[in-house]
Amino acid sequence: MVNLRRIDLNLLVTLDVLLVEQNVTRAAERLFMSQPAVSVHLAKLRDLLDDPLLLPGPRGMRPTARAEALRAPLREALESLSRAVAPAAPFDSANADLTWRIAATDYTESTIVLPLLQRLRADAPHTRVAAFDLVPSRLSRQAEQGVIDIAFHTTENAPEGLHRNALFTERYVLVGRRGHPKLRRRPTIKQLCALEHAIVSQDGGGFHASTDDALALLGMSRRVVLSVPHFLFLRAALASTDLVAMAPERLVRDDPALQMMSPPVDVPGFEISMYWHERVHRDPAHRWLRECIASVV
């Protein structure tokens, strides 16, 4: 077996042209090389393959049996290599048949993935979407291993080693069911604290959130009576009870069962970004997906 590390790819290109032209001068012209340089390549090829390859003939050169055997597989190999290193073709969304793997919370599924679906169905009808639960501690590894293609997560505590693009900044609003008797007008801070609150605790079972930190700075506290792991359950609970919540505006602003208003206490919002790994950073299909996401949010 020939050690491939010993082979200069340029020698194989020269051999391919020599087998077509069967003439050193014409091969040199096609290769934009000097005739002596092509002769040097041929000498190296003869030594490498232990065969004369091309012999003098009445009308140029004629290939040996070894050279004839090399002709077809060499041409096929060079064409395959040329295709492999060719620039990536533009992404054809209308005919693409692939699956996008997206890591998201139920909040980002509602605010990003859901509006994205309409765009994908229209512009890339043969593609599919697989949504995965977002697990921040696994995000970088999942992206590196190709388990997910893209993820949506807060910019704060961003996963390391991934590309990031900020999508939007979210703000908190006070939310309750439409017609809630205590939300006919914007409550005072004291009235806010007297209401029964629900919160989302994605770690599970927590009864403290950023609103409590903001109230504590004012020497006040509220009563949190419901802690749920998902925003969608929170929305359902608010619509069917007299509970209130400080919720992200994008999650509730289009829900006809709920009403929202600016809270009487300033609670810092958060920024949502999309994340992806270097392995897909320059991929035309992935770049198209990122552009779609940016446009729909």
XYZ file of C-alpha atoms in Angstrom:
297
model
C 0.000 0.000 0.000
C 1.224 3.479 -0.882
C 1.548 5.799 2.113
C -0.847 8.627 1.243
C 1.141 11.055 3.348
C 3.981 10.693 0.828
C 1.808 11.776 -2.092
C 1.721 15.363 -3.255
C -1.782 16.023 -4.586
C -0.277 18.150 -7.352
C 1.429 15.023 -8.733
C -1.929 13.284 -9.123
C -3.394 16.318 -10.880
C -0.442 16.264 -13.265
C -0.866 12.560 -13.907
C -4.556 13.010 -14.654
C -3.784 15.640 -17.303
C -0.898 13.599 -18.759
C -3.171 10.604 -19.186
C -5.593 12.770 -21.140
C -3.073 14.665 -23.276
C -0.387 11.977 -23.537
C 2.003 14.788 -24.337
C 4.227 16.699 -21.898
C 4.050 19.996 -23.789
C 0.261 20.040 -24.061
C -0.080 18.927 -20.413
C 2.195 21.782 -19.336
C 0.016 24.269 -21.206
C -3.168 22.984 -19.535
C -1.552 23.028 -16.124
C 0.025 26.483 -16.611
C 3.392 24.923 -15.834
C 6.693 24.773 -17.653
C 7.538 21.641 -19.609
C 10.549 20.843 -17.362
C 8.320 21.116 -14.262
C 5.865 18.593 -15.721
C 8.764 16.295 -16.547
C 9.923 16.529 -12.928
C 6.417 15.603 -11.752
C 6.376 12.622 -14.101
C 9.722 11.424 -12.777
C 8.417 11.618 -9.199
C 5.266 9.736 -10.173
C 7.306 6.964 -11.794
C 9.345 6.615 -8.639
C 6.292 6.731 -6.388
C 4.279 4.169 -8.349
C 7.265 2.086 -9.498
C 6.074 2.172 -13.095
C 7.102 4.192 -16.188
C 3.423 5.203 -16.630
C 3.937 6.921 -20.013
C 6.269 5.614 -22.703
C 7.508 7.380 -25.857
C 5.336 6.655 -28.873
C 5.054 7.664 -32.517
C 2.540 10.427 -31.701
C 3.504 11.563 -28.249
C 3.336 9.149 -25.310
C 1.327 6.011 -24.675
C 0.222 4.873 -21.204
C 1.383 1.636 -19.651
C -1.111 -0.947 -18.416
C -0.714 0.440 -14.883
C -1.462 3.935 -16.118
C -4.569 2.741 -17.988
C -5.783 1.050 -14.808
C -5.284 4.299 -12.915
C -7.130 6.512 -15.408
C -10.768 6.030 -14.308
C -10.322 5.743 -10.511
C -7.905 8.702 -10.496
C -10.396 10.906 -12.414
C -13.219 9.826 -10.082
C -11.121 10.501 -6.972
C -10.089 13.977 -8.124
C -13.671 14.891 -9.043
C -14.882 13.704 -5.625
C -12.172 15.707 -3.893
C -13.042 18.775 -5.952
C -16.686 18.497 -4.907
C -15.686 18.008 -1.277
C -13.649 21.214 -1.079
C -15.888 23.327 -3.315
C -17.593 26.318 -1.660
C -20.881 25.468 -0.005
C -23.853 25.938 -2.298
C -26.452 28.561 -1.383
C -29.205 27.200 0.827
C -32.337 26.273 -1.126
C -35.050 26.594 1.504
C -37.880 25.586 -0.839
C -36.367 22.146 -1.465
C -34.422 21.565 1.761
C -35.237 18.321 3.568
C -33.719 18.485 7.038
C -34.604 18.655 10.720
C -33.898 21.671 12.932
C -33.149 20.722 16.552
C -33.996 23.558 18.912
C -33.505 23.774 22.682
C -36.015 26.079 24.362
C -38.080 26.657 27.464
C -41.841 26.779 27.164
C -41.507 30.571 27.276
C -39.177 30.742 24.259
C -41.216 28.059 22.487
C -44.207 30.410 22.734
C -42.397 33.655 21.948
C -39.882 32.468 19.320
C -40.495 28.943 18.030
C -44.234 29.408 17.524
C -43.925 32.513 15.310
C -40.950 30.882 13.565
C -43.082 27.898 12.519
C -45.274 29.998 10.248
C -42.205 31.279 8.417
C -40.707 27.794 8.099
C -43.911 26.244 6.779
C -44.105 28.942 4.116
C -40.441 29.170 3.065
C -39.055 25.719 3.938
C -42.062 23.373 3.740
C -40.063 20.124 3.687
C -38.123 20.837 6.877
C -39.044 19.638 10.353
C -38.569 21.071 13.839
C -37.680 19.036 16.925
C -37.982 20.992 20.168
C -35.917 19.907 23.179
C -36.184 20.989 26.801
C -33.532 23.563 27.569
C -31.063 22.299 30.160
C -28.512 25.121 30.632
C -25.844 22.877 32.154
C -25.881 20.630 29.069
C -26.253 23.297 26.418
C -22.628 23.703 25.328
C -22.005 19.964 25.094
C -25.264 19.304 23.230
C -24.422 22.008 20.699
C -20.873 20.690 20.270
C -22.080 17.115 19.737
C -24.823 18.093 17.285
C -27.668 17.045 19.565
C -29.112 20.542 19.057
C -28.599 23.099 16.316
C -29.663 26.247 18.146
C -30.852 27.269 21.604
C -32.664 30.178 23.217
C -31.532 31.301 26.635
C -31.109 34.448 28.698
C -27.967 36.433 28.024
C -27.208 36.492 31.728
C -25.325 33.329 32.677
C -24.742 32.617 28.989
C -23.243 29.201 28.172
C -19.541 29.302 27.369
C -17.964 28.531 24.017
C -20.977 29.310 21.832
C -21.772 32.029 19.351
C -24.522 34.377 20.517
C -26.911 36.881 19.002
C -29.240 38.949 21.196
C -32.856 38.784 20.011
C -34.895 41.015 22.314
C -35.200 42.463 25.807
C -38.215 41.361 27.839
C -39.971 43.306 30.582
C -42.195 42.133 33.412
C -45.836 43.184 33.691
C -48.464 42.585 36.342
C -50.978 40.035 35.077
C -54.308 38.654 36.231
C -57.473 37.276 34.705
C -59.575 39.636 32.659
C -62.118 41.256 34.970
C -60.039 40.620 38.095
C -61.741 42.684 40.860
C -58.414 43.918 42.283
C -56.974 44.969 38.933
C -59.566 47.478 37.786
C -56.834 50.050 38.178
C -53.104 49.906 38.743
C -52.539 48.856 42.363
C -50.210 50.588 44.775
C -47.202 48.694 46.071
C -49.075 47.982 49.299
C -52.073 46.662 47.359
C -49.756 44.577 45.197
C -48.247 42.936 48.266
C -51.725 42.121 49.596
C -52.608 40.043 46.502
C -51.900 36.313 46.205
C -49.109 35.688 43.716
C -47.934 32.847 41.505
C -44.402 32.489 40.153
C -42.453 30.295 37.771
C -39.604 28.406 39.413
C -37.773 26.556 36.663
C -35.537 24.871 39.216
C -38.706 23.584 40.887
C -40.509 24.537 44.064
C -39.047 27.987 44.659
C -41.147 30.817 46.135
C -38.704 33.688 45.590
C -38.009 35.647 42.413
C -36.634 38.985 41.213
C -39.858 40.759 42.226
C -39.215 39.761 45.831
C -35.722 41.236 45.602
C -37.159 44.520 44.305
C -39.756 44.624 47.093
C -37.166 43.804 49.737
C -35.193 46.910 48.745
C -38.312 48.892 49.699
C -38.739 46.989 52.961
C -41.793 45.127 51.680
C -42.777 41.572 50.797
C -45.571 39.756 48.992
C -47.373 36.437 49.486
C -46.499 33.798 46.894
C -48.971 30.910 47.102
C -48.227 29.018 43.876
C -44.909 27.942 42.359
C -45.006 26.206 38.980
C -42.229 24.967 36.657
C -43.702 26.218 33.370
C -44.928 29.552 32.060
C -47.826 27.997 30.164
C -49.229 26.467 33.349
C -48.828 29.834 35.028
C -50.911 31.434 32.292
C -53.662 28.843 32.710
C -53.645 29.257 36.490
C -53.994 33.033 36.220
C -56.906 32.747 33.785
C -58.895 30.464 36.102
C -58.205 31.994 39.548
C -57.775 35.352 41.264
C -54.022 34.827 41.491
C -51.765 37.459 39.952
C -48.204 37.238 38.691
C -45.301 39.263 37.444
C -44.893 37.697 34.004
C -42.924 38.409 30.805
C -44.969 40.696 28.582
C -44.498 38.691 25.375
C -45.977 35.638 27.048
C -49.302 37.228 27.974
C -49.894 40.249 25.746
C -52.028 38.387 23.179
C -53.975 36.192 25.620
C -57.648 37.340 25.602
C -58.257 35.673 28.990
C -55.683 37.874 30.721
C -55.119 41.558 31.367
C -51.805 43.199 32.075
C -50.510 46.511 33.354
C -47.283 48.132 34.420
C -46.415 47.096 37.980
C -46.011 49.636 40.804
C -42.509 48.332 41.470
C -39.577 48.347 39.058
C -38.463 44.775 38.345
C -35.465 44.299 36.014
C -36.254 42.459 32.793
C -34.005 40.096 30.883
C -32.470 39.657 27.440
C -33.049 36.583 25.291
C -30.330 35.420 22.898
C -29.905 32.569 20.471
C -26.839 30.351 20.746
C -25.076 28.022 18.321
C -21.775 26.167 17.993
C -18.826 26.962 15.745
C -19.437 23.714 13.810
C -22.518 25.254 12.148
C -21.478 28.912 12.249
C -20.733 29.124 8.501
C -23.227 26.537 7.303
C -25.576 28.191 4.741
C -28.645 26.367 6.061
C -27.951 27.373 9.649
C -27.237 30.966 8.670
C -30.594 31.050 6.884
C -32.331 29.721 10.014
C -30.690 32.375 12.211
C -31.786 35.097 9.818
C -35.352 33.745 9.928
C -35.361 33.756 13.730
C -34.061 37.304 13.891
C -36.718 38.481 11.462
C -39.709 36.905 13.208
C -38.878 38.272 16.684
